Amino acid sequence: MNETRAEAGSPYRAQVLAHARTPLHQHALRRCDAAADGRNALCGDNIRIELTLREGRIADYAFRAEACALTVAAASMLGERVRGFDLRAVQALAVQFDQLLDGSVAVEAGAELGDLAAFAELVAFPARRKCARLPFATLLAALHGDAHASTEEA
Amino acid sequence: MSTSSAVAAGFDIDRVRADFPLLARTVHGNKPLVYLDNANTAQKPACVIDAVNGFYRERNANVARAVHVLSEEATNLYEGARNALARFIHAGSAQELVLTSGTTMATNLVAYSYLLPRLKPGDSVLVTRMEHHANIVPWQLVGQRAGATLKAAPIDARGELRVDEFIAMLTPDVRLAAVTHVSNVLGTVNPLAEIAAACRKRGIPLLVDGSQAVPHMAVDVRALGCDFYAFTGHKMCGPTGTGGLWARREILADMMPFFGGGEMIREVRIEGSTFADPPGRFEAGTPNIAGFAGLGVAVGYLEGIGMQRIAAREQELLAYATARLKQVPGLRIIGEAAHKAAVISFLIEGAHAHDLATLLDLEGVAVRSGHHCAHPLMQFYGVPATCRASFAFYNTFAEADALVAAVHKARSLLA
């Protein structure tokens, strides 16, 4: 029995676990033009996203997190997608991601999302969606010039 | 693992489990449910469900308001529950028991009816580091109004109250001490006799939060020596929205009402009203009659099994599950008091509590993850959240095994 693979229906798909175990872009940036701290206090998820910007587009992306596997994996996957994106492109991607999480868009339509499409199983786990959303909210905060973000309701 | 042992002898677990319809369900496809979130809320036996259902089907009427037969039956059910609960916690009389929506309502009642009129600037309320928010926030709210403060006695790393420090903090500014009987996160059973004696010696009233004690052990409020005892019904196999506040008669008699309305008055004039005697004085409006009909039956159900036997079985489950969990590499148990209830909070190195709980849930094992409404305690341990498995008498050793197997699997995925 392979104990390291989660069954179908699990939010911990292989891509999610791979990104959570060995995250990409997990470091600090030497040159940081924008940054924000995301915090879900009730959950205990903390993440900091730093960006280097070139003409309003993301040239470099890095994060550091003390957070659950879903937040870390989403932050890692996000870094793979958003280089070259401006605010509007990130917003458009965030809308797609939200639709994926609440099930209003079929998974195939999530091609733009890349590995982030692996979060489709969160449709069945509404209590955990805020974990996967936190990196997006933090990235958007950084691009808006806000210092803080959260995906927990007040 | 066999369930046979000296203390659990005569405990027919199969029969007990058959009393709880929900325990037979499956989750996530075909996984048998392993319900280990009993400190959050307990499951209900069929007799309790039937009592609630039966009330609405055959007896629904308001209490103490009409002379017709249904109202009399409803009143008898409601007062019958009060009598059963009073007997269950060994109150001096049913008149010492205010029926509330739960512990939170009970602590708020004490905060506004008893404490606030007596609070002066510079006064304080003494709690402990391990309290649930329901035994912290009401004191802060009335404290802010009166210019009084809240202070918390420390605990040690094992999760035991530093009783010496607690007693040293019982200074003349303390208007109320409020302590949990059993910690909902750590399982710690506090040494109430010692605490109560110290409070009494200084003339400081003591409130005990019994939410996690009443469902799991025989409680004798008078023997404890406290002044207030708050508890909730839904953790003791009763319906949600039920609970109670016990206080000595002379204390209740000296408290003004907090909620005003119907039922709690003697006479109402526009110029002013006079109030009913306790406990009715504190029970304004139509109560949760159906809920108390169920809670009265829940008390009978627990008494039928016997609180000694319930406590003994849960201690066996605790010892067994603790020993097995300790064999999981990287697993740390938060709360290792010498005297504790069947609550096990744990963390696994490299795994976040919510990931663990979700992975356990996928295996059919229901635990709680998070801060357990005890932020100050989480701050003490420097963790944002823990996973908590909490047992009831209807849990089995096989379920403890299922928990451990699921933890092993989750760990292999995450850590």
XYZ file of C-alpha atoms in Angstrom:
569
model
C 0.000 0.000 0.000
C 1.326 3.365 -1.010
C 0.718 5.524 2.012
C 2.103 8.687 0.495
C -0.650 9.131 -2.068
C -3.974 10.646 -1.123
C -7.132 9.193 -2.640
C -9.349 10.850 -5.226
C -11.515 13.511 -3.632
C -8.710 14.674 -1.389
C -7.661 18.319 -1.500
C -4.107 17.019 -1.080
C -3.483 15.974 -4.674
C 0.008 15.007 -5.725
C 0.794 18.470 -7.199
C -0.429 20.158 -4.026
C 1.723 17.960 -1.814
C 4.726 18.352 -4.090
C 4.515 22.155 -3.932
C 3.865 22.050 -0.180
C 6.872 19.807 0.510
C 9.333 21.635 -1.734
C 7.915 25.066 -2.468
C 9.230 27.172 -5.338
C 9.998 30.877 -4.883
C 10.287 30.530 -1.122
C 12.914 33.129 -0.260
C 13.338 36.854 0.196
C 13.939 39.279 -2.675
C 17.052 41.419 -2.745
C 15.197 44.141 -4.539
C 11.636 44.450 -3.318
C 9.316 47.022 -4.926
C 6.090 45.851 -3.336
C 5.230 43.503 -0.482
C 2.341 42.506 1.714
C 1.700 40.266 4.710
C -1.212 37.874 4.586
C -2.522 36.570 7.866
C -5.399 34.289 8.763
C -5.218 34.644 12.513
C -7.913 32.103 13.336
C -6.180 29.469 11.213
C -2.660 30.462 12.082
C -1.559 30.986 8.480
C 1.045 33.689 7.895
C 2.571 34.566 4.557
C 4.679 37.395 3.176
C 4.842 38.017 -0.558
C 7.530 40.240 -2.066
C 7.632 41.512 -5.655
C 10.024 43.166 -8.041
C 8.094 45.250 -10.541
C 9.065 46.411 -14.008
C 6.684 48.909 -15.649
C 3.815 47.718 -13.503
C 4.444 44.052 -14.254
C 5.718 41.373 -11.911
C 9.364 40.723 -12.740
C 10.103 38.624 -9.689
C 7.959 36.967 -7.017
C 8.962 35.399 -3.739
C 7.190 34.372 -0.573
C 7.856 33.172 2.924
C 5.205 31.387 4.937
C 4.394 29.722 8.184
C 1.203 28.165 7.056
C -0.724 25.054 6.166
C 0.104 22.918 3.147
C -2.698 24.433 1.095
C -1.486 28.007 1.601
C 2.141 27.102 0.920
C 1.271 25.099 -2.191
C -0.954 27.865 -3.555
C 1.792 30.445 -2.958
C 4.327 28.242 -4.734
C 2.032 27.591 -7.702
C 1.096 31.251 -7.910
C 4.742 32.169 -8.317
C 4.877 29.883 -11.344
C 2.027 31.734 -13.033
C 2.304 35.445 -12.397
C 5.655 36.569 -13.787
C 4.936 39.238 -16.384
C 1.437 39.835 -15.011
C 0.121 43.303 -14.192
C -2.582 43.974 -11.589
C -5.417 43.358 -14.055
C -3.995 40.028 -15.151
C -3.632 38.897 -11.521
C -7.188 40.028 -10.820
C -8.452 38.028 -13.806
C -6.561 34.949 -12.597
C -7.930 35.419 -9.076
C -11.485 35.473 -10.455
C -10.815 32.210 -12.278
C -9.346 30.676 -9.143
C -12.383 31.704 -7.070
C -14.669 30.180 -9.694
C -12.653 26.975 -9.553
C -12.923 26.843 -5.771
C -16.652 27.460 -5.617
C -17.302 25.071 -8.490
C -18.870 27.555 -10.876
C -16.329 26.766 -13.631
C -15.384 23.316 -14.918
C -11.812 22.227 -14.243
C -10.913 22.085 -17.983
C -11.685 25.783 -18.219
C -9.028 26.350 -15.599
C -6.139 25.753 -18.009
C -4.948 29.309 -17.384
C -4.490 28.338 -13.756
C -1.755 25.801 -14.403
C -1.016 23.710 -11.303
C -3.470 25.856 -9.344
C -6.230 23.800 -10.993
C -5.228 21.026 -8.574
C -7.244 22.897 -5.940
C -10.506 21.947 -7.665
C -11.237 19.447 -4.872
C -11.741 22.347 -2.467
C -15.262 22.591 -3.865
C -16.076 19.913 -1.302
C -14.078 21.597 1.501
C -15.462 25.123 1.879
C -13.789 25.588 5.270
C -10.368 25.261 3.647
C -10.869 27.545 0.620
C -9.626 30.555 2.547
C -6.252 28.800 2.921
C -5.731 28.486 -0.828
C -7.045 32.017 -1.364
C -4.660 33.689 1.056
C -1.672 33.960 -1.358
C -3.891 35.542 -4.032
C -5.282 38.054 -1.542
C -1.776 38.857 -0.346
C -0.431 39.292 -3.875
C -3.328 41.600 -4.761
C -2.708 43.600 -1.578
C 0.959 44.016 -2.529
C 0.007 45.232 -6.012
C -2.580 47.630 -4.523
C -0.053 48.995 -2.067
C -1.850 47.525 0.957
C 0.378 46.149 3.698
C -1.990 43.467 4.980
C -4.422 40.883 3.700
C -6.666 38.201 5.130
C -9.221 35.775 3.750
C -10.939 35.252 7.075
C -14.174 37.102 7.591
C -14.003 39.707 10.295
C -7.803 -4.401 21.354
C -10.347 -5.789 23.734
C -12.600 -3.607 25.807
C -12.636 -5.982 28.737
C -11.206 -4.695 31.980
C -12.262 -4.430 35.555
C -13.808 -0.969 35.408
C -15.448 -1.277 32.023
C -16.953 -4.632 32.918
C -20.678 -4.573 32.440
C -20.387 -1.710 29.977
C -22.093 -3.054 26.877
C -20.511 -0.826 24.255
C -22.501 -2.294 21.372
C -25.751 -1.573 23.133
C -24.640 1.920 24.060
C -23.614 2.703 20.493
C -26.920 1.397 19.186
C -28.585 4.157 21.223
C -26.907 6.814 19.038
C -28.316 6.754 15.496
C -25.696 9.138 14.107
C -22.768 6.934 15.105
C -23.827 4.433 12.441
C -23.344 6.823 9.527
C -20.503 6.904 7.064
C -18.646 9.885 5.612
C -16.569 10.578 2.491
C -17.954 7.657 0.588
C -17.986 4.608 2.742
C -15.765 5.445 5.687
C -17.324 4.673 9.064
C -17.594 7.846 11.120
C -15.140 8.035 14.020
C -16.534 10.897 16.061
C -13.841 12.340 18.326
C -15.109 15.904 18.630
C -17.090 15.360 21.804
C -15.621 18.333 23.645
C -17.184 20.428 20.903
C -20.581 18.791 21.100
C -21.774 15.313 21.989
C -23.995 13.104 19.866
C -27.570 12.488 21.011
C -29.166 9.168 21.925
C -32.462 8.281 20.239
C -34.363 8.833 23.499
C -33.298 12.509 23.518
C -34.140 12.991 19.850
C -37.527 11.347 20.469
C -38.180 13.592 23.460
C -37.654 16.736 21.379
C -39.695 15.323 18.536
C -42.390 14.095 20.890
C -42.692 17.482 22.511
C -43.545 19.137 19.208
C -45.772 16.278 18.087
C -47.824 15.861 21.244
C -47.232 18.489 23.879
C -46.227 21.770 22.288
C -47.452 24.671 24.403
C -45.900 27.526 26.311
C -44.905 27.116 29.919
C -46.670 28.536 32.968
C -48.955 30.796 30.950
C -52.186 28.994 30.323
C -54.421 26.732 32.318
C -54.988 24.189 29.566
C -53.651 20.696 29.788
C -50.933 21.112 27.166
C -49.425 24.070 28.985
C -49.432 22.087 32.184
C -47.669 19.194 30.477
C -45.094 21.526 28.921
C -44.510 23.173 32.298
C -44.065 19.792 33.925
C -41.520 18.788 31.302
C -39.574 22.017 31.690
C -39.610 21.958 35.491
C -38.951 18.224 35.380
C -35.725 18.948 33.494
C -34.768 21.507 36.138
C -35.356 18.942 38.870
C -33.360 16.291 36.998
C -30.437 18.655 36.394
C -30.476 19.870 40.003
C -30.326 16.285 41.210
C -27.614 15.464 38.665
C -25.252 18.198 39.894
C -26.334 17.790 43.531
C -27.833 21.245 43.934
C -29.499 21.919 47.264
C -32.780 22.459 45.488
C -34.126 23.028 41.989
C -34.703 26.672 42.965
C -30.926 27.143 42.882
C -30.756 26.303 39.196
C -31.353 28.929 36.505
C -31.996 27.350 33.127
C -30.028 29.097 30.383
C -29.145 28.588 26.732
C -25.764 27.233 27.798
C -22.576 28.165 29.607
C -22.088 31.404 27.689
C -25.486 32.683 28.777
C -24.722 31.575 32.322
C -21.404 33.417 32.561
C -22.929 36.517 30.971
C -25.778 36.366 33.472
C -23.290 36.385 36.335
C -21.311 39.169 34.653
C -24.270 41.508 34.253
C -26.570 40.533 37.124
C -24.080 39.766 39.837
C -20.745 41.334 39.006
C -21.410 44.608 37.190
C -23.449 46.228 40.006
C -20.635 45.334 42.442
C -17.652 46.405 40.301
C -15.721 49.571 41.053
C -12.787 51.159 39.246
C -9.585 49.342 40.169
C -11.365 46.062 40.871
C -10.410 42.918 39.027
C -11.590 39.473 38.008
C -9.181 36.567 38.301
C -9.260 33.800 35.710
C -6.654 31.288 34.539
C -4.626 31.064 31.372
C -6.591 28.004 30.249
C -10.078 29.543 30.110
C -12.484 29.313 27.194
C -13.490 32.676 25.729
C -16.905 32.285 27.415
C -15.096 32.595 30.735
C -12.968 35.567 29.650
C -14.904 37.919 27.413
C -17.961 38.543 29.653
C -15.648 39.717 32.454
C -13.787 41.989 30.038
C -17.038 43.502 28.791
C -18.367 44.402 32.232
C -14.869 45.284 33.405
C -14.583 47.909 30.668
C -17.829 49.494 31.821
C -16.706 49.705 35.411
C -13.000 50.422 34.992
C -12.063 46.989 36.289
C -9.449 44.670 34.824
C -8.990 40.995 34.114
C -5.979 39.040 35.272
C -5.022 35.476 34.530
C -3.158 33.036 36.756
C -0.374 31.151 34.959
C -0.169 27.491 34.056
C 2.911 25.336 33.707
C 4.183 23.604 30.568
C 2.249 20.424 31.373
C -0.941 22.444 31.400
C -1.547 22.451 35.137
C -2.680 25.561 36.951
C -0.011 27.125 39.170
C -2.284 26.976 42.184
C 0.169 28.789 44.451
C 0.288 31.700 42.012
C -3.462 31.652 41.606
C -3.898 31.910 45.365
C -1.306 34.688 45.563
C -3.308 36.604 42.973
C -6.473 36.474 45.135
C -5.809 40.010 46.336
C -8.438 42.320 47.893
C -9.234 43.927 44.508
C -10.576 40.624 43.163
C -14.389 40.706 43.010
C -14.775 37.306 41.359
C -12.598 34.308 40.564
C -13.651 32.298 37.511
C -12.019 28.955 36.778
C -12.782 26.092 34.469
C -13.413 22.712 36.050
C -11.897 20.898 33.050
C -9.909 22.568 30.263
C -11.498 22.109 26.832
C -8.066 22.113 25.159
C -5.744 20.462 27.674
C -8.161 18.178 29.468
C -6.679 19.395 32.761
C -8.957 18.826 35.756
C -8.358 21.723 38.114
C -7.985 21.201 41.886
C -11.203 22.996 42.752
C -11.310 22.029 46.417
C -8.049 23.869 47.059
C -9.073 26.810 44.875
C -12.508 27.074 46.488
C -11.067 26.929 49.992
C -8.643 29.759 49.197
C -11.410 31.880 47.681
C -13.746 31.256 50.605
C -11.053 32.183 53.100
C -10.731 35.584 51.407
C -14.446 36.094 50.848
C -14.038 36.044 47.067
C -16.871 34.388 45.154
C -15.852 31.590 42.806
C -17.473 30.727 39.493
C -16.696 27.364 37.941
C -17.136 26.663 34.226
C -18.369 23.096 34.232
C -18.951 22.707 30.480
C -16.372 19.954 30.089
C -16.912 18.356 33.491
C -20.643 17.681 33.825
C -20.726 15.316 30.798
C -17.767 13.271 31.986
C -17.754 12.906 35.767
C -20.027 12.988 38.783
C -20.299 16.632 39.849
C -21.403 17.780 43.283
C -21.594 21.567 43.200
C -22.044 21.934 46.947
C -19.139 19.663 47.778
C -16.940 21.670 45.391
C -17.455 24.720 47.558
C -17.935 27.182 44.686
C -20.554 29.920 44.473
C -21.571 29.630 40.810
C -21.422 26.625 38.518
C -22.136 27.045 34.799
C -22.695 24.234 32.317
C -24.130 23.437 28.926
C -26.574 20.766 27.787
C -25.355 19.958 24.291
C -22.049 18.519 25.503
C -23.931 16.088 27.778
C -26.016 14.420 25.068
C -28.727 17.082 25.272
C -30.002 19.496 22.618
C -28.169 22.704 21.730
C -29.455 25.876 23.342
C -29.793 24.355 26.810
C -27.740 24.665 29.961
C -27.767 26.076 33.418
C -26.334 28.241 36.126
C -26.288 26.936 39.663
C -25.739 29.396 42.474
C -26.447 29.315 46.149
C -29.927 30.562 46.968
C -28.877 33.645 48.902
C -26.660 34.777 46.038
C -29.444 34.413 43.486
C -31.845 36.218 45.801
C -29.431 39.144 45.914
C -29.079 39.427 42.116
C -31.106 41.783 39.947
C -32.341 40.499 36.590
C -30.274 41.046 33.446
C -32.889 40.242 30.804
C -36.350 41.657 31.268
C -39.580 40.448 29.775
C -42.363 37.980 30.291
C -42.203 35.124 32.819
C -39.718 36.844 35.102
C -42.013 39.352 36.758
C -44.401 39.427 39.668
C -46.199 42.613 38.741
C -45.585 45.154 35.998
C -46.714 48.767 36.265
C -45.619 51.568 34.026
C -44.100 53.192 37.109
C -42.034 50.104 37.873
C -42.107 46.329 38.166
C -41.456 43.731 40.779
C -39.747 40.503 39.919
C -40.370 36.841 40.425
C -38.266 34.872 42.862
C -35.195 33.106 41.512
C -34.726 31.198 39.322
C -37.711 32.472 37.294
C -36.436 36.033 37.686
C -33.577 35.199 35.340
C -35.600 33.351 32.725
C -37.327 36.079 30.735
C -39.260 35.093 27.647
C -40.258 31.720 26.311
C -37.483 29.245 27.027
C -36.201 26.356 24.881
C -38.914 24.028 26.195
C -38.363 21.273 23.650
C -34.644 21.431 24.287
C -35.088 21.038 28.013
C -37.552 18.186 27.455
C -34.632 16.517 25.659
C -32.051 17.502 28.256
C -34.161 16.056 31.068
C -34.150 12.743 29.212
C -30.391 13.051 28.559
C -29.791 13.332 32.305
C -31.784 10.161 32.871
C -29.828 8.432 30.126
C -26.449 9.360 31.630
C -27.637 8.358 35.109
C -28.793 5.056 33.662
C -25.257 4.278 32.545
C -23.769 5.875 35.645
C -21.300 8.739 35.782
C -18.713 6.623 37.602
C -18.773 4.100 34.804
C -18.681 6.829 32.153
C -15.662 8.412 33.838
C -13.878 5.073 34.180
C -14.426 4.116 30.552
C -13.268 7.506 29.290
C -10.135 7.259 31.429
C -9.339 3.925 29.803
C -9.847 5.401 26.343
C -7.618 8.351 27.300
C -4.807 6.149 28.570
C -4.963 3.871 25.556
C -5.117 6.641 22.919
C -2.406 8.690 24.663
C 0.005 5.757 24.760
C -0.581 4.936 21.111
C -0.331 8.544 19.901
C 2.946 8.989 21.752
C 4.438 6.322 19.485
C 3.870 8.524 16.413
C 7.214 10.161 15.517
C 7.165 13.940 15.817
C 3.839 14.011 17.655
C 3.610 16.354 20.610
C 0.735 16.272 23.079
C -0.284 19.665 24.455
C -1.619 19.133 27.954
C -0.171 16.403 30.116
C -1.649 17.168 33.497
C -1.583 14.368 36.040
C -5.344 14.582 36.381
C -7.035 15.031 33.040
C -10.201 14.268 31.112
C -10.302 12.374 27.805
C -9.156 15.307 25.676
C -5.953 15.037 23.651
C -4.602 18.115 21.898
C -1.679 17.365 19.647
C 0.625 18.696 16.986
C 2.905 16.998 14.520
C 6.207 18.547 13.638
C 6.100 19.910 10.107
C 2.327 19.550 9.769
C -0.222 22.288 10.236
C -3.177 21.460 12.495
C -5.757 22.208 9.795
C -4.014 19.987 7.260
C -3.985 17.212 9.828
C -7.660 17.666 10.628
C -8.660 17.674 6.959
C -6.636 14.518 6.298
C -8.149 12.834 9.374
C -11.589 13.857 8.179
C -10.915 12.163 4.835
C -10.356 8.969 6.834
C -13.678 9.468 8.597
C -12.078 10.708 11.822
C -13.754 13.894 13.090
C -11.521 16.010 15.326
C -11.405 19.728 15.911
C -8.529 21.866 14.773
C -7.966 25.492 15.605
C -7.701 27.643 18.677
C -10.646 25.994 20.483
C -11.931 29.403 21.665
C -8.878 29.683 23.913
C -6.576 32.275 22.314
C -4.674 33.096 25.537
C -3.827 29.416 25.976
C -2.595 29.105 22.378
C -0.464 32.201 22.980
C 1.050 30.513 26.047
C 2.096 27.482 24.022
C 3.176 29.654 21.093
C 1.068 27.744 18.586
C -1.734 29.095 16.389
C -3.774 25.928 16.544
C -3.843 22.336 17.680
C -5.665 19.199 16.636
C -7.907 17.914 19.384
C -9.348 14.449 19.757
C -11.938 14.303 22.528
C -13.609 11.103 23.637
C -16.993 10.158 25.007
C -18.085 6.948 26.692
C -19.558 5.698 23.407
C -16.190 5.767 21.669
C -14.260 2.533 21.260
C -10.674 1.393 21.434
C -10.966 0.513 17.744
C -11.801 4.167 17.106
C -8.680 5.200 18.994
C -6.799 2.821 16.672
C -8.465 4.443 13.657
C -7.339 7.849 14.925
C -3.763 6.668 15.280
C -3.774 5.013 11.834
C -5.153 8.195 10.260
C -2.516 10.299 12.042
C 0.230 8.011 10.711
C -1.136 8.362 7.193
C -1.511 12.138 7.437
C 2.010 12.421 8.737
C 3.378 10.417 5.832
C 1.670 12.824 3.430
C 2.639 16.075 5.123
C 5.773 15.736 7.155
